[in-house]
Amino acid sequence: MGAFVLMTNSNRNNSTSKGWLWLMGVLIVLAVLAAAASLYYQYKHLLHGEHSSVKQAIEEVKSVKKAKNEYDVIVVGTDPEGVAAAVSAARNGLSTLLVDGRNRDALGGLMTLGDLNTIDMNYVPKLNPLSKDEVLNKGFFSEWYSKIEGDSFDVNTAANAFYNLVRAEKNIDILMHTQKIDPVVVPEASGNASIQGANLTLADGTKQTVKAASVIDATQDADFAAAAGVPYTFGREDLGDPKSRMAVTMVFKLKNVTSEVWDKMAKRLNNDSSDGTGVNEVSVWGYGEMSNYPPINKERAKMRGLNMGRQNDNTALVNSLQIFNVDTFDPKSVQEAIDIANKELPNVVTYMKQTFPEFAGVELAGTASELYVRETRHIQGEYRLNIVDVCTNGDQWDRIGFGSYPVDIQRTSPTDNGNVVCDPKQYAIPFRSIVPLKVDGLLVASKAASYDTLPHGSARVIPNGMAVGQAAGAAAKLAKQEKLTFRQMSVSKEVITKLQDQLNNQGMEIKPITLKPEPFMEHKAYEGLKSALMLGLASGAYDNNFHLDDAANPKRMVNLVSSARKMKPEAFIGDVSHAIANLQNNDKIPLTLEQASYTITQALGLKAASTEAQSKLMENKLLTETTVKLIADKQKLTNADTYLLIKDLKVGVTGKP
């Protein structure tokens, strides 16, 4: 009996060992397959087949010489968002005028004249890590996307695709080369104003007034809306820094980028162990070493890693040269930026050739005809999309589109490294964010919509804009049909449901989001993290790791409170650096609650010894008992604990959560 038992145990051990070996083998095979699939999908762009070597001739845009006197809707701006809005309005039966005011010869704006030929794509959240990326934005964006080469494209292909989609609609008139587009504004008894059309200065200098029931502003900078009196913030104004905004870029062209060069880039980047590098049939992203390029103008220019989009004639367009402190509303400042780029770029290409053997034969072949401007105005709408909405994959009851691109904040100065705040899986863009305050009869369907500066880092991407444009065109039809203003629509769940049904029936997919909460949302200090996010004090990067449970230190607390003064600068009358003036190794020792409280009192100019600081804050309602109880170890605070302190400070100083 004992022998039988021993034999059984032995067999069981052997069986268990074999089972583990089998499982490990399966896991290894799966890992190899996953790696192979990753490399394969990285290098081969399967959505549109092999790369084309045939460049299309760009088609001439046929413009009417003069618009009709009245339309159902005027769409101002021929960027991708404007094209989407115009086609959507026309397909919904509205007579539509698509008007350009930037002396362009082609449709597509930033993507065809700014030469930004690589798309920051939104993808559906993956349930299976081995599955292929699926484009999130359906509807008009996917329709246009199916006509180009891939996530990078030849600008002629893109321009022709935009034009062919527009001219296929009998309800659209295109009016190019207008010198000026001014809103026709009528005051209302409510104190708001109403847009009733546009005053146009035509190419020949003659003037024409065109009436319209509604106008969609699809300009990059909300020019029409601003002229109509719509309130807005500028750059990072909502973070207390109105003079700061993301850099502009001059996209440049390289020639002699042959298939052999592309293969060599693929080989380098597929062997590169660093994050954020890759290549497919039409796009390259990587070469972070280019940030070491020594600029001629160190105060105004800086290179980042190479983002390259392939064209069909052995050329590639590169979005990498950043230029700072450019007033894009001042022609002299714009020309100055162009001059800076023209001086830098020959040296940039020489540096590329000397640093990377695969670029030995490439040459500079020109620059874009327009600057790539990332950030100017952010209009004030019925709702401002905020960073918490984005990082938490927030849904909206009035959703009209979805985004999922990382919150990518580009440099604001040469000494700034940029920042990825978080990487959302999917978040909703609300209709209320394209309905501006103060002005009726107007929608703003562009990156200048009602987004705070931080979420704008994600929401500004082209697929989002085209989704919003399509929604705006459909909303114009529904407003006419229901005899409502856009503002009235924005508070009616019944009407918004009709809009959503209409968009879903027309190819979009804007059903409610059902995603499980991110881990940081279940942390005890989540409310503190939200305050830190809203103030631009926390970043989770691509893995959404905010390091909440990492140890804090006195120096970091000083930096945190110093940055938090943007909440209300006039309240921070003290010198926060005094808090650590006599502390040795202040970046290495633990942060205590006493020291953290003392740091805050010093910043606010409150007179209190370090031992009295906590009670002083509580006395002035700048620190709550709830927060004190949540701090598990008063002698060793974590980053999460410091965010809770910032939350209380914000409420106490501003009176707002």
Short mmCIF file of C-alpha atoms in Angstrom, two decimals, residues 557 593-594 596-598 600-601 604 606 612-631 634 637 641-653:
data_model
loop_
_atom_site.label_atom_id
_atom_site.label_comp_id
_atom_site.label_asym_id
_atom_site.label_seq_id
_atom_site.Cartn_x
_atom_site.Cartn_y
_atom_site.Cartn_z
CA MET A 557 7.26 69.31 -1.78
CA LEU A 593 3.52 66.02 7.67
CA GLU A 594 5.07 68.71 9.86
CA ALA A 596 4.91 69.55 4.40
CA SER A 597 2.63 71.82 6.44
CA TYR A 598 5.52 74.20 7.12
CA ILE A 600 2.69 75.49 2.69
CA THR A 601 2.68 78.13 5.44
CA LEU A 604 1.47 81.59 1.82
CA LEU A 606 1.65 82.58 7.22
CA GLU A 612 2.71 74.92 14.65
CA ALA A 613 2.24 74.78 10.86
CA GLN A 614 -0.27 71.92 10.75
CA SER A 615 -2.59 73.52 13.30
CA LYS A 616 -2.20 76.88 11.53
CA LEU A 617 -3.37 75.34 8.27
CA MET A 618 -6.31 73.62 9.92
CA GLU A 619 -7.24 76.84 11.72
CA ASN A 620 -7.34 78.65 8.35
CA LYS A 621 -9.27 75.79 6.67
CA LEU A 622 -6.34 75.00 4.42
CA LEU A 623 -6.03 71.44 5.72
CA THR A 624 -8.84 69.08 6.68
CA GLU A 625 -9.10 66.39 9.32
CA THR A 626 -10.16 63.97 6.57
CA THR A 627 -6.84 64.40 4.79
CA VAL A 628 -4.84 64.06 8.00
CA LYS A 629 -6.59 60.75 8.71
CA LEU A 630 -5.86 59.47 5.19
CA ILE A 631 -2.12 59.98 5.67
CA LYS A 634 2.90 61.16 9.23
CA LEU A 637 4.60 61.01 3.29
CA ASP A 641 -0.27 62.31 0.48
CA THR A 642 1.19 65.50 -0.99
CA TYR A 643 -1.57 65.58 -3.62
CA LEU A 644 -4.18 65.38 -0.86
CA LEU A 645 -2.52 68.39 0.78
CA ILE A 646 -2.65 70.25 -2.54
CA LYS A 647 -6.36 69.42 -2.83
CA ASP A 648 -7.09 70.99 0.55
CA LEU A 649 -4.89 73.95 -0.26
CA LYS A 650 -6.74 74.56 -3.52
CA VAL A 651 -10.15 74.48 -1.85
CA GLY A 652 -8.96 76.74 0.96
CA VAL A 653 -7.31 79.30 -1.31
#
